[in-house]
């Protein structure tokens, strides 16, 4: 595959410097020689900061922490990153397609029969999710049945009222950045189980959108990368991996120049849709290649409008919106602690994000601002700055928040998803058994793989001593 | 992306020398300078011959022609390839999990209520399929509904009797090499419409399994490649494509050496799962990258056992089997015209093919032969030769028969699937509006793209003259 001989040898090469790859790297670097390669010009993976004209920053990638995400809170504390709660005072808004309604908490104010129906749907969903072991969703007695249908089919079959089904779908869109027909019922149940419950994933206070990091979650990645120093290389695009039982040879391109290194093992900490884009020698087994073919990335465009003031707060509005009508169905007040500027953040998701992916930025901005104005009035049309990030356009990422498991994926080869392929280990949030799709999951998978690799390398050591 | 300057300039570069790429190349070569690049060591794509010890050959890839596939019949005649019918005399066998039953035609002999139910399922399916325009499946008024559910859900909802559902599923497995939950109802309807009807796709005489090519369908690809001569290059692995409105620069690796060429346009005639593995500069738009992420390949292992004699013919058996029990659910007599050796061919499909993809060949052989013996007796255990081909293991292919559209794919970005991306045109059977998934579809897409390219190049010529 290459004519160059390896320039360097490492115990471990880690591909990808998002939360997962960085965590694995720093844990392993305490004991082993580690090289962490990041294809982009900055670390963070699906986590990134945007810097406004005055130097303020805002998260344009993963941003929230919540109860149950113990690794994230511990890491933030270790790295001396300050945590603050998402702005959550005042009323939320629900837009039903014609009118705005104020409400409190996670569930909008709906007609009693809709509310009853929605409550029943959520309870049924949670009851099933509670039975699914996130470490092995394929093992549930009804896994085959639940994996053979789309979540959409289940919603249609379960919800009696059209509006309850619609509100349930808004929740799914917000949690997955996907259409409910893109995922299997089993994956939705697994996902909720891996993040405690669907209600937990939907909630702000006490839930997965509770807290943020001062200066952006990217600050955490930056701090981890700084610990690694030269062991973390940017703009290093891995092209090929040759492997046998006891080692790998890996070639990457950095600033146009080819570099080859060898290692005792490699950790791929990247979105599954990216793995098959590497050249493997020998090729990955058919089942694994086909499995990654079946893990497409979700799609979202994260949009942030910046205003002089958070003017909605004066009207006792929290900035949070749920809307049955697109293009933006979910909005949050993304104001940074201690800053006076108001930030409204909205997601464009699923099919709409794909359809808009080759629209000009200013056209998207106009659509999003008009939606914000529908919720918060004419003032919302005039931000001082506007930023959008389409994660499906981002090279080396190509989807967000995470990979989706369509019908049949978990029950086909899913049980072997997290198993190493000889000396190739797999990390990234999609390899997590807790908090799949979240930064916490990225850490969990990174830590699990670091243990796998430690076990492998210390076994080697023992054998060498014998 | 590369430091090498182009060595050569062409009007068109075609990537992939299967039926689609070869047909586009030979049509365009009449008028333009064409370079056709094939990554494998031979042409044919998903069509290939195996040569037995005595020099006889057998198809281990695509092999059948049937009525309605006018392009294939015309091409076979142009290339002087002889057509002969699949052996289709005597009784077929149906295995219901406990017993063997003899029957005639496409539908096994079942209990009257099962037969009634199956007939009703097929009629309902055909009625819906008949309404779907294969040129634009997304345009049907119920497209969103049909694309939001799996075919499995539809089968479960529609079939009253468990056995009718089971037999329907065998048919789907045979037609798609996939589990019914891997595809959306809309895709199944589109697929049937693109190949006339589901019954047509299932039938032997008068249907899609009617005829074969003497010496293998690969002989047709070989003849097309011979016409192209040096314009068709083997072992040429394309790595990167840089493009702008009026041209492309393309780099490939041949025998380890990098080669770069430029062209006015490029045709990608390869399985969709392979397209995202190329490096594009600029990257493909998000919607298109995400669309290809959602077109995984189906999975099948094609197995052929060779015997001294076609001993089942003496028992007045056709060699055709449908079985509700795996691993092999569909068997055919694959005997070559004018040869005395008997050939039994069976498919291992979908989840089983994936689960078996890293089993040793002799283990698979044993399982398959035991299944053959269940149908044809102990003699089937002792072939003189045995060959198997797992198309999901094949580099540059990674799935067979064709790409699958899971729920949501057609109705999301499907309508833009066949549109060119600047100077990049898309061929291959997955870009066909007729006979998607078949060799006929590969030809149709190749011809359509050849016209697109001709229109582009003659427009350029006109502009140059003005």
mmCIF file of N, CA, C and O in Angstrom, chain A residues 14-18 22 36-45 48 232-238 253-254 269 395-397:
data_model
loop_
_atom_site.group_PDB
_atom_site.id
_atom_site.type_symbol
_atom_site.label_atom_id
_atom_site.label_comp_id
_atom_site.label_asym_id
_atom_site.label_seq_id
_atom_site.Cartn_x
_atom_site.Cartn_y
_atom_site.Cartn_z
ATOM 1 N N UNK A 14 -3.927 6.592 17.942
ATOM 2 C CA UNK A 14 -5.346 6.897 18.073
ATOM 3 C C UNK A 14 -5.739 7.791 16.907
ATOM 4 O O UNK A 14 -5.089 8.815 16.672
ATOM 5 N N UNK A 15 -6.785 7.409 16.169
ATOM 6 C CA UNK A 15 -7.230 8.214 15.029
ATOM 7 C C UNK A 15 -8.497 8.956 15.424
ATOM 8 O O UNK A 15 -9.534 8.335 15.679
ATOM 9 N N UNK A 16 -8.392 10.289 15.492
ATOM 10 C CA UNK A 16 -9.535 11.101 15.887
ATOM 11 C C UNK A 16 -9.310 11.730 17.248
ATOM 12 O O UNK A 16 -9.088 11.024 18.226
ATOM 13 N N UNK A 17 -9.367 13.061 17.294
ATOM 14 C CA UNK A 17 -9.143 13.775 18.553
ATOM 15 C C UNK A 17 -10.404 14.496 18.998
ATOM 16 O O UNK A 17 -10.405 15.688 19.276
ATOM 17 N N UNK A 18 -11.515 13.755 19.026
ATOM 18 C CA UNK A 18 -12.707 14.238 19.711
ATOM 19 C C UNK A 18 -12.614 13.786 21.161
ATOM 20 O O UNK A 18 -11.565 13.305 21.613
ATOM 21 N N UNK A 22 -9.348 11.646 22.507
ATOM 22 C CA UNK A 22 -8.498 12.386 23.444
ATOM 23 C C UNK A 22 -8.464 11.696 24.808
ATOM 24 O O UNK A 22 -7.411 11.579 25.435
ATOM 25 N N UNK A 36 -1.716 10.581 18.675
ATOM 26 C CA UNK A 36 -3.127 10.853 18.376
ATOM 27 C C UNK A 36 -3.197 11.723 17.127
ATOM 28 O O UNK A 36 -2.621 12.815 17.096
ATOM 29 N N UNK A 37 -3.871 11.215 16.091
ATOM 30 C CA UNK A 37 -3.913 11.909 14.800
ATOM 31 C C UNK A 37 -5.295 12.493 14.546
ATOM 32 O O UNK A 37 -6.294 11.776 14.587
ATOM 33 N N UNK A 38 -5.356 13.768 14.264
ATOM 34 C CA UNK A 38 -6.628 14.435 13.969
ATOM 35 C C UNK A 38 -6.571 14.977 12.539
ATOM 36 O O UNK A 38 -5.648 15.700 12.185
ATOM 37 N N UNK A 39 -7.592 14.611 11.748
ATOM 38 C CA UNK A 39 -7.609 15.026 10.338
ATOM 39 C C UNK A 39 -7.891 16.520 10.176
ATOM 40 O O UNK A 39 -7.374 17.163 9.261
ATOM 41 N N UNK A 40 -8.698 17.080 11.070
ATOM 42 C CA UNK A 40 -9.075 18.492 10.952
ATOM 43 C C UNK A 40 -7.960 19.398 11.457
ATOM 44 O O UNK A 40 -6.948 18.941 11.989
ATOM 45 N N UNK A 41 -8.179 20.696 11.308
ATOM 46 C CA UNK A 41 -7.176 21.675 11.724
ATOM 47 C C UNK A 41 -7.272 21.979 13.214
ATOM 48 O O UNK A 41 -6.500 22.765 13.754
ATOM 49 N N UNK A 42 -8.256 21.371 13.887
ATOM 50 C CA UNK A 42 -8.396 21.581 15.323
ATOM 51 C C UNK A 42 -8.955 20.309 15.951
ATOM 52 O O UNK A 42 -9.562 19.493 15.265
ATOM 53 N N UNK A 43 -8.731 20.160 17.236
ATOM 54 C CA UNK A 43 -9.283 18.995 17.930
ATOM 55 C C UNK A 43 -10.769 19.238 18.210
ATOM 56 O O UNK A 43 -11.299 20.298 17.912
ATOM 57 N N UNK A 44 -11.440 18.214 18.754
ATOM 58 C CA UNK A 44 -12.817 18.400 19.203
ATOM 59 C C UNK A 44 -13.841 17.536 18.486
ATOM 60 O O UNK A 44 -14.915 17.300 19.024
ATOM 61 N N UNK A 45 -13.526 17.103 17.265
ATOM 62 C CA UNK A 45 -14.501 16.284 16.546
ATOM 63 C C UNK A 45 -15.798 17.036 16.347
ATOM 64 O O UNK A 45 -15.804 18.111 15.736
ATOM 65 N N UNK A 48 -17.170 22.111 18.821
ATOM 66 C CA UNK A 48 -16.409 23.228 18.275
ATOM 67 C C UNK A 48 -16.945 24.550 18.810
ATOM 68 O O UNK A 48 -18.108 24.656 19.158
ATOM 69 N N UNK A 232 -0.302 14.824 20.024
ATOM 70 C CA UNK A 232 -1.533 15.054 19.266
ATOM 71 C C UNK A 232 -1.203 15.897 18.043
ATOM 72 O O UNK A 232 -0.747 17.035 18.168
ATOM 73 N N UNK A 233 -1.407 15.323 16.865
ATOM 74 C CA UNK A 233 -1.048 15.987 15.621
ATOM 75 C C UNK A 233 -2.288 16.375 14.835
ATOM 76 O O UNK A 233 -3.163 15.535 14.606
ATOM 77 N N UNK A 234 -2.335 17.649 14.403
ATOM 78 C CA UNK A 234 -3.479 18.126 13.615
ATOM 79 C C UNK A 234 -3.209 17.975 12.122
ATOM 80 O O UNK A 234 -2.071 17.738 11.700
ATOM 81 N N UNK A 235 -4.267 18.156 11.322
ATOM 82 C CA UNK A 235 -4.149 18.077 9.859
ATOM 83 C C UNK A 235 -3.501 16.777 9.402
ATOM 84 O O UNK A 235 -2.820 16.741 8.378
ATOM 85 N N UNK A 236 -3.674 15.737 10.157
ATOM 86 C CA UNK A 236 -3.067 14.449 9.843
ATOM 87 C C UNK A 236 -4.175 13.506 9.355
ATOM 88 O O UNK A 236 -4.935 12.968 10.158
ATOM 89 N N UNK A 237 -4.262 13.363 8.032
ATOM 90 C CA UNK A 237 -5.358 12.613 7.419
ATOM 91 C C UNK A 237 -4.923 11.170 7.180
ATOM 92 O O UNK A 237 -4.120 10.890 6.284
ATOM 93 N N UNK A 238 -5.450 10.265 7.989
ATOM 94 C CA UNK A 238 -5.089 8.851 7.837
ATOM 95 C C UNK A 238 -5.700 8.314 6.551
ATOM 96 O O UNK A 238 -6.862 8.584 6.232
ATOM 97 N N UNK A 253 -1.341 11.570 5.778
ATOM 98 C CA UNK A 253 -0.825 12.678 4.997
ATOM 99 C C UNK A 253 -0.932 13.934 5.852
ATOM 100 O O UNK A 253 -1.995 14.215 6.410
ATOM 101 N N UNK A 254 0.166 14.641 5.991
ATOM 102 C CA UNK A 254 0.155 15.858 6.809
ATOM 103 C C UNK A 254 0.822 16.970 6.009
ATOM 104 O O UNK A 254 1.964 16.789 5.559
ATOM 105 N N UNK A 269 -11.237 6.353 16.627
ATOM 106 C CA UNK A 269 -12.209 7.122 17.416
ATOM 107 C C UNK A 269 -12.843 8.149 16.494
ATOM 108 O O UNK A 269 -12.587 9.342 16.585
ATOM 109 N N UNK A 395 -15.984 17.865 6.470
ATOM 110 C CA UNK A 395 -15.163 16.714 6.099
ATOM 111 C C UNK A 395 -14.726 15.944 7.353
ATOM 112 O O UNK A 395 -14.564 16.543 8.419
ATOM 113 N N UNK A 396 -14.574 14.655 7.238
ATOM 114 C CA UNK A 396 -14.149 13.765 8.331
ATOM 115 C C UNK A 396 -15.215 13.591 9.414
ATOM 116 O O UNK A 396 -14.969 12.961 10.433
ATOM 117 N N UNK A 397 -16.403 14.177 9.217
ATOM 118 C CA UNK A 397 -17.493 14.038 10.184
ATOM 119 C C UNK A 397 -18.729 13.531 9.448
ATOM 120 O O UNK A 397 -19.184 12.434 9.656
#
